[in-house]
Coordinates of C-alpha atoms (C1' of nucleotides) in Angstrom, one line a residue:
Chain L
M849 CA 256.2 -33.8 171.7
S850 CA 256.0 -34.5 175.7
D851 CA 253.4 -33.8 177.6
A852 CA 254.3 -31.5 179.5
E853 CA 255.8 -29.4 176.5
T854 CA 251.8 -29.7 174.7
K855 CA 250.1 -28.6 178.4
R856 CA 252.2 -25.1 178.2
Y857 CA 250.7 -22.4 176.0
Y858 CA 252.3 -19.4 175.2
L859 CA 250.5 -16.7 173.7
T860 CA 251.3 -13.1 172.6
T861 CA 249.5 -10.0 171.2
A862 CA 250.8 -7.0 169.3
I863 CA 252.3 -4.2 171.8
D864 CA 250.4 -0.7 171.1
Y865 CA 252.4 2.2 170.8
P866 CA 251.4 4.8 173.8
N867 CA 251.0 8.1 172.0
S868 CA 246.7 7.3 171.8
R869 CA 244.8 5.2 173.9
P870 CA 243.7 2.3 173.1
H871 CA 240.0 1.9 170.5
I872 CA 238.0 -0.8 169.2
G873 CA 240.1 -2.3 167.2
T874 CA 242.8 -2.7 169.5
A875 CA 240.4 -4.2 171.8
F876 CA 239.5 -6.7 169.1
E877 CA 243.3 -7.7 169.3
K878 CA 243.0 -8.2 172.9
I879 CA 239.6 -9.6 173.3
G880 CA 239.9 -12.3 170.8
A881 CA 243.7 -13.1 172.7
D882 CA 241.8 -13.3 175.6
V883 CA 239.0 -16.0 174.4
Q884 CA 241.5 -18.2 173.4
V885 CA 243.8 -18.2 176.4
R886 CA 240.6 -18.6 178.4
F887 CA 239.6 -21.3 176.3
R888 CA 243.1 -22.9 176.5
R889 CA 243.1 -22.6 180.5
M890 CA 240.1 -24.7 180.1
E891 CA 241.6 -27.3 178.4
G892 CA 244.2 -28.2 181.1
A893 CA 246.8 -26.0 179.5
S894 CA 249.0 -24.0 181.4
V895 CA 248.9 -20.3 179.7
F896 CA 251.0 -17.8 179.5
F897 CA 249.4 -14.4 177.8
L898 CA 251.8 -12.3 176.9
M899 CA 250.8 -8.1 176.1
G900 CA 252.9 -5.0 176.6
N901 CA 253.1 -1.3 175.4
D902 CA 256.1 -0.7 172.8
E903 CA 257.5 2.8 174.1
N904 CA 261.0 3.1 172.2
T905 CA 259.7 5.4 169.5
I906 CA 260.4 8.9 168.7
K907 CA 257.6 10.2 169.4
V908 CA 257.6 9.1 173.2
P909 CA 260.4 12.2 173.8
Q910 CA 257.5 14.3 172.4
R911 CA 254.8 13.7 173.1
A912 CA 256.4 13.6 177.1
R913 CA 258.2 17.0 176.4
E914 CA 254.7 18.5 175.5
L915 CA 253.4 17.3 178.7
N916 CA 256.1 18.3 180.5
L917 CA 257.0 15.2 181.7
E918 CA 259.7 12.7 181.8
P919 CA 259.3 10.1 179.0
K920 CA 259.6 7.4 181.3
A921 CA 256.8 9.0 183.5
Y922 CA 254.4 9.9 180.3
V923 CA 254.9 5.9 179.3
D924 CA 254.2 4.5 183.0
Q925 CA 251.2 6.7 183.2
M926 CA 250.0 5.5 179.5
A927 CA 250.8 2.3 180.6
G928 CA 248.5 2.3 183.7
Q929 CA 245.6 3.5 181.1
F930 CA 246.2 0.5 178.9
K931 CA 245.7 -1.8 181.8
D932 CA 242.9 -0.1 183.0
V933 CA 241.5 -0.5 179.4
W934 CA 242.7 -3.8 179.6
H935 CA 241.4 -4.6 182.9
A936 CA 237.6 -3.5 182.5
L937 CA 237.3 -5.6 179.5
D938 CA 238.7 -9.1 181.2
I939 CA 241.7 -9.5 179.4
S940 CA 243.7 -11.7 181.7
F941 CA 246.9 -11.5 180.2
S942 CA 249.6 -13.0 182.8
D943 CA 252.2 -10.0 182.3
F944 CA 252.5 -6.6 180.8
I945 CA 255.7 -5.5 179.2
Q946 CA 256.6 -2.2 178.2
T947 CA 259.7 -2.2 175.8
S948 CA 261.3 1.2 178.2
E949 CA 262.0 -1.6 181.1
E950 CA 265.2 -2.7 181.6
R951 CA 264.3 -6.3 181.5
H952 CA 263.4 -5.4 177.9
H953 CA 266.6 -3.6 177.3
A954 CA 269.2 -6.2 178.4
G955 CA 267.4 -9.2 176.6
C956 CA 267.5 -7.0 173.5
R957 CA 271.3 -6.4 173.9
K958 CA 271.7 -9.4 174.3
F959 CA 269.7 -10.4 171.2
I960 CA 271.2 -8.1 168.8
Q961 CA 274.4 -9.3 170.2
A962 CA 273.8 -12.4 169.1
V963 CA 272.8 -11.8 165.6
Y964 CA 276.0 -9.6 165.0
D965 CA 278.3 -12.1 166.0
A966 CA 276.5 -14.6 163.8
G967 CA 277.7 -11.8 161.3
D968 CA 274.4 -10.8 160.1
I969 CA 274.7 -6.9 160.6
Y970 CA 276.9 -4.4 158.6
K971 CA 277.2 -0.8 158.5
G972 CA 275.7 0.9 155.5
T973 CA 274.0 4.3 154.6
Y974 CA 270.8 4.9 155.1
S975 CA 269.6 8.1 153.0
G976 CA 266.3 9.5 152.9
H977 CA 264.0 12.9 153.5
Y978 CA 264.8 13.8 156.6
C979 CA 262.5 16.2 158.9
N980 CA 263.9 18.3 161.3
G981 CA 260.3 19.2 163.3
C982 CA 259.6 15.4 163.7
E983 CA 263.7 14.3 164.4
A984 CA 262.6 11.0 161.9
F985 CA 262.9 9.9 158.7
K986 CA 260.1 10.1 156.2
T987 CA 258.9 7.1 154.2
E988 CA 258.1 8.1 150.7
K989 CA 254.3 7.5 150.9
E990 CA 254.3 10.3 154.0
V991 CA 256.2 12.9 151.6
A992 CA 253.5 12.1 149.1
E993 CA 251.0 12.7 151.2
G994 CA 252.2 15.8 152.6
G995 CA 252.8 17.1 148.9
G996 CA 256.6 16.5 148.9
K997 CA 256.6 18.2 152.3
C998 CA 256.5 16.9 156.1
P999 CA 252.4 16.0 156.5
N1000 CA 253.3 17.3 160.3
H1001 CA 255.6 20.0 159.9
P1002 CA 254.4 21.9 155.9
N1003 CA 256.8 24.5 157.1
T1004 CA 259.6 23.1 157.7
P1005 CA 261.7 21.8 154.5
L1006 CA 262.6 18.4 154.3
I1007 CA 266.6 17.7 153.8
W1008 CA 267.9 15.0 152.5
V1009 CA 269.9 12.8 154.5
E1010 CA 272.6 10.5 154.4
E1011 CA 273.7 8.3 157.6
D1012 CA 275.4 5.7 158.7
N1013 CA 273.5 2.6 160.2
Y1014 CA 273.9 -0.9 160.9
Y1015 CA 272.0 -3.1 158.4
F1016 CA 270.3 -6.8 159.4
R1017 CA 271.0 -9.4 156.6
L1018 CA 267.5 -10.5 155.9
S1019 CA 268.1 -11.2 152.3
A1020 CA 269.7 -13.8 153.3
Y1021 CA 267.2 -15.2 154.8
R1022 CA 264.7 -15.5 151.9
D1023 CA 265.5 -18.9 150.7
R1024 CA 265.2 -20.4 154.8
L1025 CA 261.8 -18.5 155.3
L1026 CA 260.0 -19.8 152.3
E1027 CA 261.4 -23.1 153.1
H1028 CA 259.9 -23.1 156.7
Y1029 CA 256.8 -22.0 155.2
L1030 CA 256.4 -25.0 152.9
S1031 CA 257.2 -27.1 155.5
H1032 CA 254.6 -25.3 158.2
R1033 CA 251.5 -24.7 157.0
D1034 CA 249.6 -23.4 160.1
F1035 CA 252.9 -20.8 160.4
I1036 CA 250.7 -18.3 159.2
Q1037 CA 246.8 -17.9 159.9
P1038 CA 244.6 -17.5 158.7
E1039 CA 245.4 -19.4 155.3
S1040 CA 244.8 -15.6 153.4
R1041 CA 247.4 -14.1 155.0
R1042 CA 249.5 -16.9 153.6
N1043 CA 249.8 -15.9 149.3
E1044 CA 250.9 -12.3 151.0
V1045 CA 253.6 -12.8 152.9
M1046 CA 254.7 -15.5 150.2
S1047 CA 255.1 -13.1 147.4
L1048 CA 256.1 -10.7 149.1
V1049 CA 259.0 -12.4 150.2
E1050 CA 259.6 -14.2 146.7
S1051 CA 259.6 -11.2 145.3
E1052 CA 261.4 -8.7 147.2
L1053 CA 263.2 -9.1 150.7
K1054 CA 265.9 -6.7 151.4
D1055 CA 268.0 -5.9 154.3
V1056 CA 267.0 -3.5 156.7
A1057 CA 268.1 -0.5 158.8
I1058 CA 268.2 -2.1 162.4
T1059 CA 269.6 1.8 163.9
R1060 CA 269.1 4.9 164.2
K1061 CA 271.9 7.8 165.2
G1062 CA 271.7 10.0 168.2
F1063 CA 268.4 9.4 169.5
A1064 CA 268.6 9.8 174.0
W1065 CA 265.4 7.7 173.9
G1066 CA 265.7 3.7 173.1
I1067 CA 268.3 1.5 173.2
K1068 CA 272.2 1.7 172.4
T1069 CA 273.4 -0.4 170.3
P1070 CA 276.0 -2.6 172.4
F1071 CA 278.9 -2.7 169.4
D1072 CA 278.3 0.8 169.0
P1073 CA 276.8 3.7 171.5
D1074 CA 276.4 6.0 169.4
Q1075 CA 273.6 4.1 167.3
T1076 CA 270.1 3.0 169.3
I1077 CA 268.0 0.0 168.0
Y1078 CA 265.7 1.0 165.3
V1079 CA 261.8 0.4 166.5
W1080 CA 260.9 -2.2 164.8
F1081 CA 263.5 -4.5 165.9
D1082 CA 263.3 -3.8 169.4
A1083 CA 259.5 -4.0 169.6
L1084 CA 259.1 -8.0 168.3
L1085 CA 262.1 -9.1 170.9
N1086 CA 259.2 -8.3 173.3
Y1087 CA 258.1 -11.8 172.9
I1088 CA 261.1 -13.2 174.1
T1089 CA 262.2 -10.3 176.8
G1090 CA 258.6 -10.6 178.1
I1091 CA 259.8 -14.5 179.7
G1092 CA 263.1 -13.6 180.3
Y1093 CA 265.5 -13.8 177.6
G1094 CA 268.8 -12.2 178.7
T1095 CA 267.2 -12.3 182.2
D1096 CA 266.0 -15.2 183.1
E1097 CA 267.2 -18.3 181.0
E1098 CA 265.5 -20.6 182.7
R1099 CA 262.5 -19.5 182.7
F1100 CA 262.6 -18.4 178.4
R1101 CA 263.8 -21.9 177.4
Q1102 CA 260.3 -23.0 179.6
L1103 CA 258.1 -20.8 177.8
W1104 CA 259.6 -20.3 174.5
P1105 CA 259.0 -20.7 171.3
A1106 CA 255.8 -18.7 171.3
D1107 CA 252.1 -21.1 170.7
V1108 CA 250.7 -17.9 168.8
H1109 CA 251.4 -14.3 168.0
V1110 CA 248.4 -13.1 167.5
I1111 CA 248.6 -9.8 165.3
G1112 CA 246.9 -7.6 163.2
K1113 CA 247.2 -8.1 159.6
D1114 CA 248.8 -4.6 159.0
I1115 CA 252.1 -6.2 160.5
T1116 CA 251.8 -9.9 159.3
R1117 CA 255.2 -9.2 157.3
F1118 CA 257.0 -8.0 160.1
H1119 CA 256.2 -10.7 162.5
C1120 CA 256.2 -13.7 159.5
A1121 CA 259.2 -12.3 157.5
L1122 CA 261.6 -10.2 160.0
W1123 CA 261.2 -11.5 162.7
P1124 CA 262.0 -15.6 162.1
A1125 CA 264.8 -14.3 160.3
M1126 CA 265.8 -12.5 163.2
L1127 CA 265.5 -15.9 165.5
M1128 CA 267.2 -17.9 163.2
S1129 CA 270.1 -15.4 163.1
A1130 CA 270.2 -15.6 167.2
G1131 CA 270.0 -19.6 166.4
L1132 CA 266.4 -19.5 168.1
P1133 CA 263.1 -21.8 167.7
L1134 CA 260.3 -20.2 165.9
P1135 CA 257.0 -19.6 167.1
R1136 CA 254.4 -22.2 165.9
M1137 CA 251.6 -19.5 164.7
V1138 CA 251.8 -16.1 163.7
F1139 CA 247.8 -15.2 163.7
G1140 CA 246.8 -12.1 161.5
H1141 CA 243.3 -11.0 162.5
G1142 CA 241.2 -8.8 160.6
F1143 CA 240.1 -4.7 161.4
V1144 CA 237.2 -3.6 162.3
Y1145 CA 236.0 -0.7 160.8
R1146 CA 233.4 1.7 161.3
K1147 CA 230.0 2.0 159.5
N1148 CA 228.7 5.7 159.6
E1149 CA 225.2 5.3 160.3
E1150 CA 223.6 7.9 158.6
T1151 CA 225.8 7.4 154.9
G1152 CA 226.0 3.7 155.0
E1153 CA 229.9 4.1 154.1
V1154 CA 232.3 1.8 156.0
Q1155 CA 235.5 4.0 156.5
K1156 CA 238.5 2.8 158.7
L1157 CA 238.9 4.5 162.1
S1158 CA 241.1 7.3 161.9
K1159 CA 241.6 10.0 164.2
S1160 CA 241.4 12.3 161.2
L1161 CA 237.8 11.1 160.1
G1162 CA 236.7 11.8 163.8
N1163 CA 235.4 8.1 164.1
V1164 CA 237.3 6.5 166.5
V1165 CA 235.1 4.9 169.5
E1166 CA 237.0 4.0 172.9
P1167 CA 235.8 0.8 174.3
M1168 CA 235.4 2.5 177.7
D1169 CA 232.7 4.1 176.1
L1170 CA 230.6 0.9 175.1
V1171 CA 231.8 -0.9 178.5
Q1172 CA 230.2 2.3 180.6
Q1173 CA 226.5 2.4 178.5
F1174 CA 226.3 -1.7 178.2
S1175 CA 229.1 -3.7 179.6
S1176 CA 232.2 -5.5 179.0
E1177 CA 230.5 -9.1 178.6
A1178 CA 228.1 -7.2 175.4
F1179 CA 231.6 -5.6 174.3
R1180 CA 233.5 -8.7 174.1
Y1181 CA 230.3 -10.5 173.0
Y1182 CA 229.7 -7.8 169.9
F1183 CA 232.7 -8.5 168.6
M1184 CA 233.7 -11.4 169.0
S1185 CA 230.0 -12.7 167.5
Q1186 CA 229.7 -10.0 164.8
C1187 CA 233.1 -9.9 163.5
P1188 CA 235.2 -12.9 162.5
F1189 CA 238.4 -12.5 163.8
G1190 CA 240.8 -13.4 160.8
G1191 CA 238.7 -11.5 158.9
D1192 CA 237.5 -8.1 158.4
G1193 CA 233.9 -6.9 161.0
E1194 CA 232.2 -3.9 161.3
F1195 CA 231.1 -1.6 164.1
S1196 CA 228.2 0.7 164.5
F1197 CA 225.9 2.1 167.8
E1198 CA 222.8 0.5 166.2
R1199 CA 224.1 -2.5 165.3
F1200 CA 225.7 -3.2 168.6
A1201 CA 222.7 -2.1 170.2
A1202 CA 220.8 -4.4 168.2
V1203 CA 223.0 -7.4 168.4
Y1204 CA 222.7 -6.5 172.1
N1205 CA 218.8 -6.7 172.6
A1206 CA 218.4 -10.0 170.6
D1207 CA 221.0 -12.0 171.4
L1208 CA 221.9 -11.2 174.9
A1209 CA 218.9 -9.3 177.0
N1210 CA 216.4 -11.4 174.7
N1211 CA 217.5 -14.8 174.5
L1212 CA 220.4 -15.3 177.0
G1213 CA 219.5 -13.2 179.4
N1214 CA 215.5 -14.5 179.1
L1215 CA 216.3 -18.2 179.0
Y1216 CA 218.2 -17.3 182.7
S1217 CA 214.8 -14.9 184.2
R1218 CA 212.5 -17.2 182.9
T1219 CA 214.4 -20.3 184.1
L1220 CA 215.3 -18.9 187.4
T1221 CA 211.5 -17.6 188.7
M1222 CA 209.7 -21.3 187.8
C1223 CA 212.1 -22.8 190.0
A1224 CA 211.6 -20.2 192.7
K1225 CA 207.9 -19.8 192.0
Y1226 CA 206.6 -23.8 191.6
F1227 CA 209.6 -25.5 194.1
E1228 CA 211.0 -22.5 196.4
G1229 CA 214.3 -23.0 194.2
R1230 CA 214.4 -26.7 195.9
L1231 CA 214.5 -29.5 192.5
D1232 CA 215.7 -32.1 194.0
G1233 CA 212.8 -33.2 196.4
G1234 CA 211.3 -35.7 194.0
S1235 CA 212.4 -39.0 192.4
T1236 CA 215.7 -38.3 190.3
V1237 CA 215.0 -37.2 186.9
D1238 CA 216.7 -38.4 183.5
A1239 CA 218.3 -34.7 183.4
T1240 CA 219.8 -35.3 179.4
Q1241 CA 216.1 -35.6 178.2
W1242 CA 217.1 -31.9 176.5
R1243 CA 219.7 -33.4 174.9
K1244 CA 218.0 -35.7 172.9
G1245 CA 217.4 -34.7 169.0
L1246 CA 220.6 -32.5 169.7
E1247 CA 223.7 -34.3 167.9
F1248 CA 225.6 -33.2 171.8
E1249 CA 229.0 -34.8 171.4
P1250 CA 229.6 -33.9 168.4
L1251 CA 228.8 -30.5 169.0
I1252 CA 230.9 -30.1 171.8
G1253 CA 233.4 -31.4 169.8
S1254 CA 233.4 -28.9 166.7
L1255 CA 232.6 -26.0 169.3
R1256 CA 235.9 -26.9 170.9
E1257 CA 237.5 -27.1 167.3
L1258 CA 236.1 -23.9 165.7
V1259 CA 237.3 -21.8 169.0
G1260 CA 240.4 -23.5 169.4
S1261 CA 240.9 -22.0 165.6
F1262 CA 240.0 -18.6 166.3
E1263 CA 236.2 -18.6 164.7
Y1264 CA 234.6 -17.3 167.4
N1265 CA 232.0 -16.6 165.3
L1266 CA 230.8 -19.6 164.4
A1267 CA 231.5 -21.4 167.5
L1268 CA 229.0 -18.1 169.6
Q1269 CA 226.4 -18.4 166.6
R1270 CA 226.6 -22.4 167.0
I1271 CA 225.8 -22.3 170.9
W1272 CA 223.2 -19.7 170.6
R1273 CA 221.0 -21.6 168.0
E1274 CA 221.7 -25.2 168.8
V1275 CA 221.4 -24.6 172.6
V1276 CA 220.3 -20.9 173.5
D1277 CA 217.4 -20.8 171.4
A1278 CA 216.6 -25.0 171.6
A1279 CA 215.9 -24.1 175.2
N1280 CA 213.5 -21.6 175.0
R1281 CA 212.3 -23.6 172.7
Y1282 CA 212.2 -26.5 174.8
I1283 CA 209.9 -24.5 177.4
Q1284 CA 207.5 -23.4 174.5
E1285 CA 207.6 -27.3 173.8
T1286 CA 207.3 -28.8 177.6
Q1287 CA 205.5 -25.6 178.6
P1288 CA 206.3 -26.0 182.5
F1289 CA 204.1 -22.8 183.6
K1290 CA 200.7 -25.7 182.5
L1291 CA 202.3 -28.6 183.4
V1292 CA 202.5 -27.6 186.9
K1293 CA 198.8 -27.3 187.2
T1294 CA 198.3 -30.7 186.4
D1295 CA 201.7 -32.9 186.8
V1296 CA 204.3 -31.4 189.4
E1297 CA 206.7 -33.8 189.0
A1298 CA 206.9 -33.7 185.4
T1299 CA 207.5 -30.2 185.7
R1300 CA 210.3 -30.4 187.9
A1301 CA 212.0 -32.7 185.2
V1302 CA 211.3 -29.8 183.0
L1303 CA 213.2 -27.5 185.3
V1304 CA 215.9 -30.0 186.1
N1305 CA 216.6 -30.1 182.5
L1306 CA 216.6 -26.2 182.1
A1307 CA 218.9 -26.3 185.2
D1308 CA 221.9 -28.3 183.3
W1309 CA 220.9 -26.3 180.3
I1310 CA 221.9 -23.4 182.4
R1311 CA 225.4 -25.3 183.1
V1312 CA 226.1 -26.4 179.5
A1313 CA 225.6 -22.9 178.8
A1314 CA 227.9 -21.9 181.3
I1315 CA 230.3 -24.2 180.4
L1316 CA 230.0 -23.4 176.6
I1317 CA 230.1 -19.1 176.5
K1318 CA 232.9 -19.4 180.2
P1319 CA 235.7 -18.2 177.7
F1320 CA 233.4 -15.8 175.9
L1321 CA 232.0 -14.1 178.5
P1322 CA 233.5 -14.8 181.7
R1323 CA 231.1 -13.0 184.1
T1324 CA 227.8 -14.1 182.7
A1325 CA 228.9 -17.7 182.3
E1326 CA 230.1 -17.8 186.1
T1327 CA 226.7 -16.0 186.7
F1328 CA 225.0 -18.8 184.9
Y1329 CA 227.0 -21.5 186.7
R1330 CA 226.5 -19.8 190.3
A1331 CA 222.8 -19.7 189.8
F1332 CA 223.0 -23.5 190.8
N1333 CA 224.7 -25.2 193.0
F1334 CA 226.6 -27.1 190.7
E1335 CA 230.2 -25.7 192.2
E1336 CA 229.6 -28.7 194.9
T1337 CA 230.2 -30.7 192.0
T1338 CA 233.1 -29.1 190.0
P1339 CA 234.2 -25.8 191.7
W1340 CA 234.0 -22.9 188.3
E1341 CA 237.4 -22.1 188.0
S1342 CA 238.3 -26.1 186.9
V1343 CA 235.2 -26.0 184.7
G1344 CA 236.3 -27.1 180.9
Y1345 CA 234.3 -28.0 177.9
V1346 CA 234.6 -32.0 178.9
D1347 CA 232.2 -30.9 181.9
A1348 CA 229.5 -29.9 179.4
L1349 CA 229.3 -34.1 178.7
T1350 CA 228.9 -35.1 182.4
P1351 CA 226.2 -35.7 183.7
L1352 CA 224.3 -33.4 185.7
N1353 CA 224.9 -34.1 189.8
Q1354 CA 221.5 -33.4 191.3
Q1355 CA 221.9 -34.4 194.5
G1356 CA 220.6 -31.1 196.4
L1357 CA 220.1 -29.0 193.3
H1358 CA 218.6 -25.7 194.1
V1359 CA 218.9 -22.6 192.6
T1360 CA 221.6 -20.5 194.7
A1361 CA 220.7 -16.8 192.9
P1362 CA 220.5 -13.8 194.7
L1363 CA 216.9 -13.7 194.0
T1364 CA 214.0 -10.5 194.7
E1365 CA 210.7 -11.2 194.8
G1366 CA 211.3 -14.7 193.6
K1367 CA 213.0 -13.0 190.8
P1368 CA 217.2 -12.6 189.6
S1369 CA 217.5 -9.0 188.2
P1370 CA 218.0 -8.5 184.2
L1371 CA 221.7 -9.9 183.5
F1372 CA 221.4 -7.7 180.6
P1373 CA 218.7 -5.0 180.4
K1374 CA 217.3 -3.7 177.3
V1375 CA 218.3 -0.7 175.6
E1376 CA 216.3 1.7 173.3
V1377 CA 217.5 1.0 170.1
G1378 CA 219.2 4.6 168.5
A1379 CA 219.0 6.0 171.6
P1380 CA 223.1 5.3 172.7
R1381 CA 225.3 7.9 172.0
Chain M
rU212 C1' 251.3 -0.8 140.3
rG213 C1' 252.3 -5.3 142.2
rC214 C1' 250.0 -8.7 146.0
rG215 C1' 245.5 -10.1 148.6
rC216 C1' 240.3 -9.5 150.0
rC217 C1' 235.0 -9.1 149.0
rG218 C1' 230.2 -8.4 145.8
rU219 C1' 224.5 -14.4 147.9
rG220 C1' 216.5 -11.6 149.7
rG221 C1' 215.9 -4.5 153.0
rA222 C1' 220.8 -5.0 156.7
rG223 C1' 224.6 -8.5 158.1
rC224 C1' 226.5 -13.2 157.4
rA225 C1' 226.6 -19.0 156.4
rG226 C1' 227.5 -22.2 152.2
rC227 C1' 232.1 -22.9 147.8
rG228 C1' 230.3 -29.2 142.5
rG229 C1' 224.3 -32.1 142.8
rC230 C1' 218.3 -32.6 147.9
rU231 C1' 212.8 -27.2 147.4
rA232 C1' 219.8 -21.8 148.5
rG233 C1' 220.3 -21.7 154.8
rC234 C1' 220.9 -18.3 159.6
rU235 C1' 220.4 -13.9 162.6
rC236 C1' 218.0 -8.4 162.7
rG237 C1' 214.0 -5.9 160.2
rC238 C1' 208.7 -7.1 158.3
rC239 C1' 203.4 -9.4 158.2
rA240 C1' 200.3 -13.1 160.8
rG241 C1' 199.0 -16.7 164.3
rG242 C1' 200.0 -18.9 169.0
rC243 C1' 201.8 -18.6 174.7
rU244 C1' 202.0 -16.1 179.3
rC245 C1' 207.0 -18.4 182.9
rA246 C1' 210.5 -14.0 181.3
rU247 C1' 214.1 -8.4 180.1
rA248 C1' 206.3 -6.6 175.9
rA249 C1' 210.8 -11.5 176.5
rC250 C1' 209.7 -16.1 173.7
rC251 C1' 207.1 -20.3 170.0
rU252 C1' 205.1 -21.1 165.2
rG253 C1' 204.3 -19.7 160.0
rG254 C1' 204.7 -16.4 155.9
rA255 C1' 206.0 -12.2 152.1
rG256 C1' 211.1 -11.7 149.6
rG257 C1' 216.9 -13.6 146.4
rU258 C1' 217.5 -14.7 137.8
rC259 C1' 223.6 -16.2 144.8
rG260 C1' 227.7 -8.8 141.0
rU261 C1' 228.0 -8.8 134.5
rA262 C1' 229.5 -11.9 130.5
rG263 C1' 231.9 -16.0 128.8
rG264 C1' 234.0 -21.0 129.4
rU265 C1' 234.9 -26.2 132.5
rU266 C1' 231.3 -30.0 133.8
rC267 C1' 226.4 -34.9 132.9
rG268 C1' 225.4 -30.8 136.3
rA269 C1' 227.7 -24.4 139.5
rU270 C1' 226.4 -19.8 144.0
rU271 C1' 230.1 -23.0 144.5
rC272 C1' 235.7 -24.4 140.1
rC273 C1' 238.4 -21.4 135.6
rU274 C1' 239.2 -16.7 132.2
rA275 C1' 237.5 -11.5 131.5
rC276 C1' 235.2 -7.3 132.8
rC277 C1' 232.5 -4.2 136.2
rG278 C1' 232.3 -2.6 141.5
rG279 C1' 233.7 -1.8 146.9
rC280 C1' 237.7 -3.0 149.8
rG281 C1' 242.5 -3.8 152.2
rC282 C1' 248.2 -4.3 152.5
rA283 C1' 253.0 -2.2 150.1
rA284 C1' 258.2 -2.3 155.7
rC285 C1' 256.4 2.8 162.2
rC286 C1' 249.1 5.2 162.1
rA287 C1' 245.2 -2.4 165.4

RNA sequence: UGCGCCGUGGAGCAGCGGCUAGCUCGCCAGGCUCAUAACCUGGAGGUCGUAGGUUCGAUUCCUACCGGCGCAACCA
């Protein structure tokens, strides 16, 4: 692997249907992805982070008609809303692809033609329950749910329709897929998802219909203009059309294959079976990893019941509600610290507030407050007056280098909750304990220089904490870093985990944070537990 | 039904073969006063779902069962 290759990092998230607004579960995925790319950037990688919306579904023209809009106008409007939410959560995506864009259409046509030319597409007959109300086929499951009728149109009888479609020869890739899983242990992460996919591929891997007839909205099949590409086949292709496949081959070659597709556990099979088979057929390299994250469930505060987020249960929580009540930082912290990214997690307003108060207000925020206040009160913000002190004193008794090493490993492998837990226990808590043990507020009465030494150590502590939380809480981290004049040594933008290991530059060390009457304003004002909502 | 995950003090989690089973929140008692009534110390509280098995030894491995949950080809 060349140096240039190890340094570029291409990550994608699942593209979302635009017919409903993003909820906390959708946001969970994007934040987890964002933490990873922020971390990779800190590690020196040149990152490309792709997100987008999945717009070529039958529901789009339906919904657009209801709103009296052109489909394209509708999806553009929705994409704007999605991006607003992602920006509010500080999701640092590089590009946002909409599958209604021409660049996507062009890439899709090229790709399906390549698969066709490879002989993996054949004409067949698709049959199923068709609903005239939805203008779509219903799955057996949907029919069962509706008691033999369409769940959305119970008065419209379902009809059995047979239609000529094109099929992708997925079954032909069974052995090559299994071989790939075996030779690339990391292809499907976390481990628990592997078995599921492997047993699925071993047992049943049927060819799939990849086109539908008679839809105006969607991508026309190049070898048969009466047919449009079925949503799944087209959706997966965003990962390559978003980086220039079919429109900018040079760029595509630079970025592909993806380092990781971050997706929800429900769609692992598409990404681990269908997608690699499609790529094999088209002669393209496979992504290095598919990470299937867990889901966020809603805990009902009164009954204690844990439920899936769903519109019908009315328990959907919109990210903006929490961002407005607390902050994007609080939002990011809750989900990254409380929900293991590879597994499932729970959300309740009560718990959100409890975690916010305990970890952000009382620990992190308060550490910041008390440190800066003492610097201002005892030294008027200047810590550089005395003789040079040992600023690494605080690291004694702490296995510091191994800690940084394991944090890098944990963050790099998406184990965010464990990483945050260690940062809090071993860095933030330790700092509060250090203050209690050294008692600078007492010491200042007898030994000013010793007090200065303690505060210099705390300043370094703040600096290191800033670096460690940078991928998770970018704003808070920056505030921490700008509390002192650390930027004179290393600019904030270029600070990485390695800088936590370099010693503090005490030259001219002083407080740069804005203070009002010698105090910073609270970063995380405490909230009344149980009050919100 | 198939496949998968989970069941550890009041709540949320960690431990995944062997020191007195850890951590956070909550609770109780002290301490401190720099700080967002924050912080620090100590304490109470667990037969690690049940029944077997493997082993010198199991919360940790195996089997069965009970209970909860997820996925199963367009609801993150």
